[in-house]
Amino acid sequence: MPTTAAPRPVVHDAESADRVVTVTFDDGTRARFHPVWLREHCGCAACRHPQTLERTLDPLTVPLDLGARVRVERARLVCEFSDGHTSAFDGAWLAAHAVDLGYDGLGLPPRRPWSSGATDPPRHRWGAVVDDDGALTAWLTDLWTHGATLVEDIPDDPDAGVRLARRVSPLRPTNFGETWDVVALDDPNNVAFTPIELDTHNDLPYFEYAPGVQFLHCLRFDARGGESVLVDGLAAAHTLRDTDAEAWELLTSVPVAYRFVDGADDLRWTTPVIVLDHAGEVHEIRHHLALAAPPALPVERLDAFYRAWRTFAALLRQPDRRWHHRLRPGEMIAWMNRRVLHGRRAFDSGGERRLRGCYVDVDEVLSRLRVLTRTV
Amino acid sequence: MPTTAAPRPVVHDAESADRVVTVTFDDGTRARFHPVWLREHCGCAACRHPQTLERTLDPLTVPLDLGARVRVERARLVCEFSDGHTSAFDGAWLAAHAVDLGYDGLGLPPRRPWSSGATDPPRHRWGAVVDDDGALTAWLTDLWTHGATLVEDIPDDPDAGVRLARRVSPLRPTNFGETWDVVALDDPNNVAFTPIELDTHNDLPYFEYAPGVQFLHCLRFDARGGESVLVDGLAAAHTLRDTDAEAWELLTSVPVAYRFVDGADDLRWTTPVIVLDHAGEVHEIRHHLALAAPPALPVERLDAFYRAWRTFAALLRQPDRRWHHRLRPGEMIAWMNRRVLHGRRAFDSGGERRLRGCYVDVDEVLSRLRVLTRTV
């Protein structure tokens, strides 16, 4: 996902054999395409609505044994399909959508698992991110690839952190509202609102769609203790995969249950602790021991499952995986809540510790990142 | 999920052998529990925060080979665990969370696939649903179990349909805003805003979290044509599973790609067309031929994949699966967008056809349904 424009690939040569169209670009790279795949993505006004760009061609009218005769015309691939239709494709479009050249449908930079928790997450200055699209792009890229960032030099305004979040997307409202202050309360409905230690966890795992990014902006911190802790669930999951095949198999396939219940809400979700995508890579982590409802598993399966669950929980607590930081007023941590776990050490409730929090969702964050960096 | 209070189960007898605790309730039913499972769900003030009810017991301190001596005391199960802790459990709590008695962590009534599209979805009166919690509960239950409902007798107010949606949950804002009118526009950014036919589809499949419920409230309908169409993707998926094992395997595991792109947004998601849950049951359908981006699949896999995709698309078009209805002003259809597909026939844009639409999300809808029907 380069932030400067790459040279636009040009079609140099094309051939069609055995129902595979092979295109050679001017830089010598090659990519193969299927005739039906090409036919369905014809961009002419008969096949796509000229204003909405949605497909108006009915794919079910395209013969599955479609063939194509191909030629290069003005640096474009021209296909004469055996259904009588002729289509032309730009080299840049073909290269951007060629599976042989890395197209995966998502268009995101790779995530980088942490090798240890000893180093600070990337730091960004609030003023730059708020004012400048280049700084916003750099910050969002770090947030996605590293999973966590530290924003500093935030002005003395309790809503300044939230303002940065809103620059990405509207906030995600939840059962705790749009924003909330993490302070020690006399009548807490969440242990975050007490001064006790919080084991590292992913927030709100009882939603099918847990919030994608969490922000905690430090407004006051006069208490002793209360250091924030972050740990990379992606890196820990990779370690589990590489060291304990049985635990990996169980935690990626067997669901745990989460629930939040009060007078207004009864939110529940069942999910493996480690959720894989269709390619078998880690999609998200759902770990929150304090909110785990009874697992809906037959009694015979629990010995093996509890062993696996604790193995992963213990990995997440390994000291060298954990980044500790005492937030200062004017600092904010922002992290991918469905990848990175957060917690805090206990604090002395005699002093004040006030963090303002909010969430945004990952669909909107990644859309914003793509728009800021798009080349095609 | 009974709406009247069931008798609360009482513990009649209990025994512990081979690290399995077997409880007999007063109605003669039995359920088995694991000692660690019981220990982790101790509800005493030392194990759960007395105000937030979150677990403060650290599960990693509970020995995995924990044993329990059990007895019945005042109709409760009392466990003396081998770690020295003693816990007591109510019969009602145990019965509600016993896997042997059907606990699944979600607590929802079963969905009922359509046997055909020939019958109307359940009808509900707007005034009753807006005013009465019992009518709201009945409507939400039908919406979840049948997947679609028809709301009628809506007053002549363009926001009345949206008002009913807001009674369930705040609206889900999307790239089209919080509400939108489906009309034929001169400059559409979506084929819904033209008068052409729309193949049945699931809305907004390019979000990881597609909207759970869609509402379309008919405000005006003077045009010819334009009948609404609904089809149950759950029933069609079951048919595919039972008749074409290869297509089922491919469509439940191999991703397609969806994308929406304009000046402000670049939303993308890759997903199997039929998404299964961890138990192998259909979780959601993601079918939208007009918005399908190029599948990110190697050219060798496309022959088999296109065959499977079309087999399912053709199933969804079978006339006897489809419910057709010409909406009248004052009627609204509401359906589970991630299960039921919707479309419409072309209409004559000389007359006016205006539907007001909005979405709410499934996490909030199901939470509301649970609160309205809860017994434990």
mmCIF file of C-alpha atoms in Angstrom, chain A residues 175 206 258-269, chain B residues 1 105-108 362-376:
data_model
loop_
_atom_site.group_PDB
_atom_site.id
_atom_site.type_symbol
_atom_site.label_atom_id
_atom_site.label_comp_id
_atom_site.label_asym_id
_atom_site.label_seq_id
_atom_site.Cartn_x
_atom_site.Cartn_y
_atom_site.Cartn_z
ATOM 1 C CA ASN A 175 -23.860 -0.282 26.425
ATOM 2 C CA TYR A 206 -20.106 -10.258 24.378
ATOM 3 C CA TYR A 258 -19.456 -14.093 27.085
ATOM 4 C CA ARG A 259 -22.345 -12.184 28.570
ATOM 5 C CA PHE A 260 -23.166 -8.715 29.860
ATOM 6 C CA VAL A 261 -26.453 -8.324 31.648
ATOM 7 C CA ASP A 262 -28.065 -5.404 33.434
ATOM 8 C CA GLY A 263 -31.529 -3.873 33.494
ATOM 9 C CA ALA A 264 -31.369 -2.659 29.888
ATOM 10 C CA ASP A 265 -29.112 -5.172 28.133
ATOM 11 C CA ASP A 266 -28.518 -8.890 27.811
ATOM 12 C CA LEU A 267 -25.653 -9.182 25.346
ATOM 13 C CA ARG A 268 -24.227 -12.636 24.615
ATOM 14 C CA TRP A 269 -21.796 -14.133 22.182
ATOM 15 C CA MET B 1 -37.726 -18.886 25.633
ATOM 16 C CA GLY B 105 -24.545 -19.607 25.674
ATOM 17 C CA LEU B 106 -26.843 -17.615 23.376
ATOM 18 C CA GLY B 107 -30.343 -18.230 24.716
ATOM 19 C CA LEU B 108 -32.302 -17.680 21.504
ATOM 20 C CA VAL B 362 -28.253 -7.811 15.436
ATOM 21 C CA ASP B 363 -26.331 -7.576 18.732
ATOM 22 C CA GLU B 364 -28.781 -4.935 19.961
ATOM 23 C CA VAL B 365 -31.883 -6.660 18.546
ATOM 24 C CA LEU B 366 -31.093 -9.949 20.249
ATOM 25 C CA SER B 367 -30.203 -8.212 23.510
ATOM 26 C CA ARG B 368 -33.599 -6.511 23.434
ATOM 27 C CA LEU B 369 -35.368 -9.788 22.716
ATOM 28 C CA ARG B 370 -33.575 -11.490 25.628
ATOM 29 C CA VAL B 371 -34.428 -8.696 28.066
ATOM 30 C CA LEU B 372 -38.087 -8.785 27.029
ATOM 31 C CA THR B 373 -38.345 -12.550 27.492
ATOM 32 C CA ARG B 374 -35.910 -13.301 30.281
ATOM 33 C CA THR B 375 -36.763 -15.666 33.089
ATOM 34 C CA VAL B 376 -33.306 -16.110 34.714
#
